[in-house]
JSON list of C-alpha atoms and ligand atoms in Angstrom, two decimals:
[
{"chain": "A", "resi": 189, "resn": "UNK", "atom": "CA", "xyz": [15.08, -13.34, -0.07]},
{"chain": "A", "resi": 190, "resn": "UNK", "atom": "CA", "xyz": [13.33, -16.69, 0.29]},
{"chain": "A", "resi": 191, "resn": "UNK", "atom": "CA", "xyz": [10.28, -15.08, 1.88]},
{"chain": "A", "resi": 192, "resn": "UNK", "atom": "CA", "xyz": [10.16, -12.52, -0.79]},
{"chain": "A", "resi": 193, "resn": "UNK", "atom": "CA", "xyz": [10.02, -15.12, -3.52]},
{"chain": "A", "resi": 194, "resn": "UNK", "atom": "CA", "xyz": [7.24, -17.01, -1.78]},
{"chain": "A", "resi": 195, "resn": "UNK", "atom": "CA", "xyz": [5.29, -13.86, -1.15]},
{"chain": "A", "resi": 196, "resn": "UNK", "atom": "CA", "xyz": [5.52, -12.44, -4.58]},
{"chain": "A", "resi": 197, "resn": "UNK", "atom": "CA", "xyz": [3.99, -15.34, -6.44]},
{"chain": "A", "resi": 198, "resn": "UNK", "atom": "CA", "xyz": [4.46, -14.74, -10.13]},
{"chain": "A", "resi": 199, "resn": "UNK", "atom": "CA", "xyz": [4.42, -11.02, -10.77]},
{"chain": "A", "resi": 200, "resn": "UNK", "atom": "CA", "xyz": [4.59, -11.43, -14.51]},
{"chain": "A", "resi": 201, "resn": "UNK", "atom": "CA", "xyz": [2.63, -8.34, -15.33]},
{"chain": "A", "resi": 202, "resn": "UNK", "atom": "CA", "xyz": [-0.53, -10.13, -16.45]},
{"chain": "A", "resi": 203, "resn": "UNK", "atom": "CA", "xyz": [-3.88, -8.43, -15.92]},
{"chain": "A", "resi": 204, "resn": "UNK", "atom": "CA", "xyz": [-6.13, -9.75, -13.16]},
{"chain": "A", "resi": 205, "resn": "UNK", "atom": "CA", "xyz": [-9.81, -8.98, -13.33]},
{"chain": "A", "resi": 206, "resn": "UNK", "atom": "CA", "xyz": [-10.80, -7.63, -9.91]},
{"chain": "A", "resi": 207, "resn": "UNK", "atom": "CA", "xyz": [-14.42, -6.59, -10.38]},
{"chain": "A", "resi": 208, "resn": "UNK", "atom": "CA", "xyz": [-16.93, -4.32, -12.01]},
{"chain": "A", "resi": 209, "resn": "UNK", "atom": "CA", "xyz": [-16.18, -0.63, -11.77]},
{"chain": "A", "resi": 210, "resn": "UNK", "atom": "CA", "xyz": [-19.53, 0.20, -10.13]},
{"chain": "A", "resi": 211, "resn": "UNK", "atom": "CA", "xyz": [-19.07, -2.44, -7.45]},
{"chain": "A", "resi": 212, "resn": "UNK", "atom": "CA", "xyz": [-15.56, -1.31, -6.64]},
{"chain": "A", "resi": 213, "resn": "UNK", "atom": "CA", "xyz": [-16.65, 2.32, -6.42]},
{"chain": "A", "resi": 214, "resn": "UNK", "atom": "CA", "xyz": [-19.49, 1.37, -4.12]},
{"chain": "A", "resi": 215, "resn": "UNK", "atom": "CA", "xyz": [-17.21, -0.74, -1.91]},
{"chain": "A", "resi": 216, "resn": "UNK", "atom": "CA", "xyz": [-14.48, 1.98, -1.75]},
{"chain": "A", "resi": 217, "resn": "UNK", "atom": "CA", "xyz": [-12.03, -0.63, -0.40]},
{"chain": "A", "resi": 218, "resn": "UNK", "atom": "CA", "xyz": [-11.75, -4.08, -1.90]},
{"chain": "A", "resi": 219, "resn": "UNK", "atom": "CA", "xyz": [-9.51, -6.91, -0.82]},
{"chain": "A", "resi": 220, "resn": "UNK", "atom": "CA", "xyz": [-8.25, -9.40, -3.40]},
{"chain": "A", "resi": 221, "resn": "UNK", "atom": "CA", "xyz": [-5.64, -12.13, -3.45]},
{"chain": "A", "resi": 222, "resn": "UNK", "atom": "CA", "xyz": [-3.87, -12.17, -6.82]},
{"chain": "A", "resi": 223, "resn": "UNK", "atom": "CA", "xyz": [-1.18, -14.75, -7.52]},
{"chain": "A", "resi": 224, "resn": "UNK", "atom": "CA", "xyz": [-0.94, -15.36, -3.79]},
{"chain": "A", "resi": 225, "resn": "UNK", "atom": "CA", "xyz": [-0.48, -11.68, -2.98]},
{"chain": "A", "resi": 226, "resn": "UNK", "atom": "CA", "xyz": [-2.97, -9.82, -0.78]},
{"chain": "A", "resi": 227, "resn": "UNK", "atom": "CA", "xyz": [-3.93, -6.53, -2.37]},
{"chain": "A", "resi": 228, "resn": "UNK", "atom": "CA", "xyz": [-6.10, -3.62, -1.39]},
{"chain": "A", "resi": 229, "resn": "UNK", "atom": "CA", "xyz": [-7.93, -1.78, -4.16]},
{"chain": "A", "resi": 230, "resn": "UNK", "atom": "CA", "xyz": [-9.09, 1.70, -3.20]},
{"chain": "A", "resi": 231, "resn": "UNK", "atom": "CA", "xyz": [-11.46, 4.03, -4.94]},
{"chain": "A", "resi": 232, "resn": "UNK", "atom": "CA", "xyz": [-11.03, 7.59, -3.74]},
{"chain": "A", "resi": 233, "resn": "UNK", "atom": "CA", "xyz": [-12.16, 10.88, -5.28]},
{"chain": "A", "resi": 234, "resn": "UNK", "atom": "CA", "xyz": [-12.72, 9.40, -8.71]},
{"chain": "A", "resi": 235, "resn": "UNK", "atom": "CA", "xyz": [-9.49, 7.41, -8.96]},
{"chain": "A", "resi": 236, "resn": "UNK", "atom": "CA", "xyz": [-8.46, 3.82, -8.37]},
{"chain": "A", "resi": 237, "resn": "UNK", "atom": "CA", "xyz": [-5.33, 2.78, -6.50]},
{"chain": "A", "resi": 238, "resn": "UNK", "atom": "CA", "xyz": [-3.94, -0.62, -5.55]},
{"chain": "A", "resi": 239, "resn": "UNK", "atom": "CA", "xyz": [-1.30, -1.52, -2.99]},
{"chain": "A", "resi": 240, "resn": "UNK", "atom": "CA", "xyz": [-0.18, -4.37, -0.77]},
{"chain": "A", "resi": 241, "resn": "UNK", "atom": "CA", "xyz": [-2.81, -4.71, 1.89]},
{"chain": "A", "resi": 242, "resn": "UNK", "atom": "CA", "xyz": [-0.53, -5.06, 4.95]},
{"chain": "A", "resi": 243, "resn": "UNK", "atom": "CA", "xyz": [1.37, -2.03, 6.23]},
{"chain": "A", "resi": 244, "resn": "UNK", "atom": "CA", "xyz": [5.13, -2.08, 5.69]},
{"chain": "A", "resi": 245, "resn": "UNK", "atom": "CA", "xyz": [5.75, -1.07, 9.30]},
{"chain": "A", "resi": 246, "resn": "UNK", "atom": "CA", "xyz": [4.33, -4.03, 11.14]},
{"chain": "A", "resi": 247, "resn": "UNK", "atom": "CA", "xyz": [1.67, -5.65, 9.01]},
{"chain": "A", "resi": 248, "resn": "UNK", "atom": "CA", "xyz": [-1.34, -3.49, 10.02]},
{"chain": "A", "resi": 249, "resn": "UNK", "atom": "CA", "xyz": [-4.51, -3.91, 7.94]},
{"chain": "A", "resi": 250, "resn": "UNK", "atom": "CA", "xyz": [-4.57, -0.91, 5.64]},
{"chain": "A", "resi": 251, "resn": "UNK", "atom": "CA", "xyz": [-8.08, -1.80, 4.57]},
{"chain": "A", "resi": 252, "resn": "UNK", "atom": "CA", "xyz": [-9.33, -0.17, 7.76]},
{"chain": "A", "resi": 253, "resn": "UNK", "atom": "CA", "xyz": [-7.26, 3.00, 7.46]},
{"chain": "A", "resi": 254, "resn": "UNK", "atom": "CA", "xyz": [-8.57, 6.53, 6.93]},
{"chain": "A", "resi": 255, "resn": "UNK", "atom": "CA", "xyz": [-7.63, 8.43, 3.80]},
{"chain": "A", "resi": 256, "resn": "UNK", "atom": "CA", "xyz": [-6.35, 11.98, 4.20]},
{"chain": "A", "resi": 257, "resn": "UNK", "atom": "CA", "xyz": [-4.19, 14.43, 2.35]},
{"chain": "A", "resi": 258, "resn": "UNK", "atom": "CA", "xyz": [-0.78, 15.32, 3.82]},
{"chain": "A", "resi": 259, "resn": "UNK", "atom": "CA", "xyz": [1.76, 17.56, 2.15]},
{"chain": "A", "resi": 260, "resn": "UNK", "atom": "CA", "xyz": [-0.33, 17.51, -1.03]},
{"chain": "A", "resi": 261, "resn": "UNK", "atom": "CA", "xyz": [-0.32, 13.71, -1.18]},
{"chain": "A", "resi": 262, "resn": "UNK", "atom": "CA", "xyz": [-3.39, 11.57, -0.71]},
{"chain": "A", "resi": 263, "resn": "UNK", "atom": "CA", "xyz": [-2.45, 8.96, 1.91]},
{"chain": "A", "resi": 264, "resn": "UNK", "atom": "CA", "xyz": [-3.89, 6.01, 3.74]},
{"chain": "A", "resi": 265, "resn": "UNK", "atom": "CA", "xyz": [-3.25, 6.14, 7.47]},
{"chain": "A", "resi": 266, "resn": "UNK", "atom": "CA", "xyz": [-2.49, 2.74, 8.95]},
{"chain": "A", "resi": 267, "resn": "UNK", "atom": "CA", "xyz": [-4.90, 2.11, 11.82]},
{"chain": "A", "resi": 268, "resn": "UNK", "atom": "CA", "xyz": [-2.23, 0.40, 13.90]},
{"chain": "A", "resi": 269, "resn": "UNK", "atom": "CA", "xyz": [0.41, 3.09, 14.49]},
{"chain": "A", "resi": 270, "resn": "UNK", "atom": "CA", "xyz": [-0.85, 5.84, 12.16]},
{"chain": "A", "resi": 271, "resn": "UNK", "atom": "CA", "xyz": [1.93, 5.68, 9.58]},
{"chain": "A", "resi": 272, "resn": "UNK", "atom": "CA", "xyz": [1.00, 7.55, 6.43]},
{"chain": "A", "resi": 273, "resn": "UNK", "atom": "CA", "xyz": [1.43, 5.95, 3.01]},
{"chain": "A", "resi": 274, "resn": "UNK", "atom": "CA", "xyz": [0.79, 7.77, -0.26]},
{"chain": "A", "resi": 275, "resn": "UNK", "atom": "CA", "xyz": [-1.83, 6.09, -2.42]},
{"chain": "A", "resi": 276, "resn": "UNK", "atom": "CA", "xyz": [-0.14, 6.88, -5.70]},
{"chain": "A", "resi": 277, "resn": "UNK", "atom": "CA", "xyz": [3.40, 5.73, -4.94]},
{"chain": "A", "resi": 278, "resn": "UNK", "atom": "CA", "xyz": [3.44, 3.86, -1.65]},
{"chain": "A", "resi": 279, "resn": "UNK", "atom": "CA", "xyz": [5.75, 6.48, -0.18]},
{"chain": "A", "resi": 280, "resn": "UNK", "atom": "CA", "xyz": [6.11, 6.57, 3.59]},
{"chain": "A", "resi": 281, "resn": "UNK", "atom": "CA", "xyz": [5.79, 10.16, 4.75]},
{"chain": "A", "resi": 282, "resn": "UNK", "atom": "CA", "xyz": [6.19, 11.65, 8.23]},
{"chain": "A", "resi": 283, "resn": "UNK", "atom": "CA", "xyz": [6.38, 14.99, 9.92]},
{"chain": "A", "resi": 284, "resn": "UNK", "atom": "CA", "xyz": [9.39, 16.01, 11.96]},
{"chain": "A", "resi": 285, "resn": "UNK", "atom": "CA", "xyz": [11.39, 19.05, 12.97]},
{"chain": "A", "resi": 286, "resn": "UNK", "atom": "CA", "xyz": [15.10, 19.64, 12.75]},
{"chain": "A", "resi": 287, "resn": "UNK", "atom": "CA", "xyz": [16.35, 20.05, 16.34]},
{"chain": "A", "resi": 288, "resn": "UNK", "atom": "CA", "xyz": [18.98, 22.57, 15.14]},
{"chain": "A", "resi": 289, "resn": "UNK", "atom": "CA", "xyz": [16.30, 24.96, 13.98]},
{"chain": "A", "resi": 290, "resn": "UNK", "atom": "CA", "xyz": [14.99, 27.46, 16.49]},
{"chain": "A", "resi": 291, "resn": "UNK", "atom": "CA", "xyz": [12.06, 27.79, 16.72]},
{"chain": "A", "resi": 292, "resn": "UNK", "atom": "CA", "xyz": [11.26, 24.22, 15.72]},
{"chain": "A", "resi": 293, "resn": "UNK", "atom": "CA", "xyz": [9.43, 24.06, 12.41]},
{"chain": "A", "resi": 294, "resn": "UNK", "atom": "CA", "xyz": [7.74, 20.74, 11.70]},
{"chain": "A", "resi": 295, "resn": "UNK", "atom": "CA", "xyz": [8.07, 19.68, 8.06]},
{"chain": "A", "resi": 296, "resn": "UNK", "atom": "CA", "xyz": [7.06, 16.70, 5.97]},
{"chain": "A", "resi": 297, "resn": "UNK", "atom": "CA", "xyz": [9.70, 14.19, 4.99]},
{"chain": "A", "resi": 298, "resn": "UNK", "atom": "CA", "xyz": [9.62, 11.13, 2.75]},
{"chain": "A", "resi": 299, "resn": "UNK", "atom": "CA", "xyz": [11.14, 7.75, 3.54]},
{"chain": "A", "resi": 300, "resn": "UNK", "atom": "CA", "xyz": [10.81, 6.79, -0.12]},
{"chain": "A", "resi": 301, "resn": "UNK", "atom": "CA", "xyz": [8.70, 3.93, -1.43]},
{"chain": "A", "resi": 302, "resn": "UNK", "atom": "CA", "xyz": [7.82, 1.57, 1.40]},
{"chain": "A", "resi": 303, "resn": "UNK", "atom": "CA", "xyz": [4.58, -0.01, 0.24]},
{"chain": "A", "resi": 304, "resn": "UNK", "atom": "CA", "xyz": [4.35, -1.84, -3.05]},
{"chain": "A", "resi": 305, "resn": "UNK", "atom": "CA", "xyz": [1.73, -0.30, -5.32]},
{"chain": "A", "resi": 306, "resn": "UNK", "atom": "CA", "xyz": [0.13, -1.96, -8.33]},
{"chain": "A", "resi": 307, "resn": "UNK", "atom": "CA", "xyz": [-1.44, -0.64, -11.52]},
{"chain": "A", "resi": 308, "resn": "UNK", "atom": "CA", "xyz": [-5.20, -0.40, -11.92]},
{"chain": "A", "resi": 309, "resn": "UNK", "atom": "CA", "xyz": [-6.82, -0.15, -15.35]},
{"chain": "A", "resi": 310, "resn": "UNK", "atom": "CA", "xyz": [-10.40, -0.11, -16.50]},
{"chain": "A", "resi": 311, "resn": "UNK", "atom": "CA", "xyz": [-11.96, -1.27, -19.77]},
{"chain": "A", "resi": 312, "resn": "UNK", "atom": "CA", "xyz": [-15.70, -1.07, -20.47]},
{"chain": "A", "resi": 313, "resn": "UNK", "atom": "CA", "xyz": [-16.61, -1.11, -16.80]},
{"chain": "A", "resi": 314, "resn": "UNK", "atom": "CA", "xyz": [-14.25, -3.97, -15.92]},
{"chain": "A", "resi": 315, "resn": "UNK", "atom": "CA", "xyz": [-11.39, -3.23, -13.58]},
{"chain": "A", "resi": 316, "resn": "UNK", "atom": "CA", "xyz": [-8.03, -4.98, -13.73]},
{"chain": "A", "resi": 317, "resn": "UNK", "atom": "CA", "xyz": [-4.91, -4.95, -11.59]},
{"chain": "A", "resi": 318, "resn": "UNK", "atom": "CA", "xyz": [-1.44, -5.59, -12.89]},
{"chain": "A", "resi": 319, "resn": "UNK", "atom": "CA", "xyz": [0.90, -6.59, -10.08]},
{"chain": "A", "resi": 320, "resn": "UNK", "atom": "CA", "xyz": [4.07, -4.60, -9.71]},
{"chain": "A", "resi": 321, "resn": "UNK", "atom": "CA", "xyz": [7.02, -6.21, -11.44]},
{"chain": "A", "resi": 322, "resn": "UNK", "atom": "CA", "xyz": [9.50, -3.87, -9.76]},
{"chain": "A", "resi": 323, "resn": "UNK", "atom": "CA", "xyz": [12.23, -6.32, -8.82]},
{"chain": "A", "resi": 324, "resn": "UNK", "atom": "CA", "xyz": [13.89, -4.44, -5.95]},
{"chain": "A", "resi": 325, "resn": "UNK", "atom": "CA", "xyz": [12.86, -5.18, -2.39]},
{"chain": "A", "resi": 326, "resn": "UNK", "atom": "CA", "xyz": [10.07, -2.98, -1.02]},
{"chain": "A", "resi": 327, "resn": "UNK", "atom": "CA", "xyz": [9.42, -3.18, 2.72]},
{"chain": "A", "resi": 328, "resn": "UNK", "atom": "CA", "xyz": [5.79, -4.28, 2.42]},
{"chain": "A", "resi": 329, "resn": "UNK", "atom": "CA", "xyz": [7.00, -7.46, 0.64]},
{"chain": "A", "resi": 330, "resn": "UNK", "atom": "CA", "xyz": [7.90, -8.87, 4.04]},
{"chain": "A", "resi": 331, "resn": "UNK", "atom": "CA", "xyz": [4.27, -9.14, 5.15]},
{"chain": "A", "resi": 332, "resn": "UNK", "atom": "CA", "xyz": [3.34, -11.05, 2.00]},
{"chain": "A", "resi": 333, "resn": "UNK", "atom": "CA", "xyz": [5.86, -13.77, 2.81]},
{"chain": "A", "resi": 334, "resn": "UNK", "atom": "CA", "xyz": [5.53, -16.75, 5.18]},
{"chain": "A", "resi": 335, "resn": "UNK", "atom": "CA", "xyz": [7.42, -15.23, 8.13]},
{"chain": "A", "resi": 336, "resn": "UNK", "atom": "CA", "xyz": [5.54, -11.99, 7.81]},
{"chain": "A", "resi": 337, "resn": "UNK", "atom": "CA", "xyz": [2.21, -13.80, 7.82]},
{"chain": "A", "resi": 338, "resn": "UNK", "atom": "CA", "xyz": [3.06, -15.50, 11.13]},
{"chain": "A", "resi": 339, "resn": "UNK", "atom": "CA", "xyz": [4.12, -12.19, 12.67]},
{"chain": "A", "resi": 340, "resn": "UNK", "atom": "CA", "xyz": [1.00, -10.45, 11.46]},
{"chain": "A", "resi": 341, "resn": "UNK", "atom": "CA", "xyz": [-1.16, -13.09, 13.09]},
{"chain": "A", "resi": 342, "resn": "UNK", "atom": "CA", "xyz": [0.64, -12.65, 16.45]},
{"chain": "A", "resi": 343, "resn": "UNK", "atom": "CA", "xyz": [0.40, -8.86, 16.53]},
{"chain": "B", "resi": 622, "resn": "FES", "atom": "FE1", "xyz": [1.08, 0.24, 10.20]},
{"chain": "B", "resi": 622, "resn": "FES", "atom": "FE2", "xyz": [2.55, 0.22, 12.39]},
{"chain": "B", "resi": 622, "resn": "FES", "atom": "S1", "xyz": [1.65, -1.44, 11.39]},
{"chain": "B", "resi": 622, "resn": "FES", "atom": "S2", "xyz": [1.83, 1.89, 11.31]}
]
């Protein structure tokens, strides 16, 4: 709880200017620290997305992850252990098969929202991010806090 408060800064819903649209499109991935929170802004197939920049699993740098579609959802694949996170919602998705089924049929499952996502808006070529004000705990919050930062550095 303490870490969470430190990590979140002041998510009061204000707009943060993060750059010019053209520059962000060109960069594809942009790292910004807003109110003490490290955010990754992604431009992919004509749309902007923003999420916490460290993977909810163990703090991997999502900035270096590939983007692929799984189960109809565009996802970033964490370079560390290949967890898949949907760009739109921060949902953790994975493929598994039910051992009771014969033959085994692998299917996609969702773990729910694991990575905090933020809102991106654009006005006259200027791009803004509004930090999530969702007050419930989301797993990626851990790696924005003090303890999480230390762990990330060790890994
Ligand atoms: Fe991202 Fe493990 S740290 S998959």
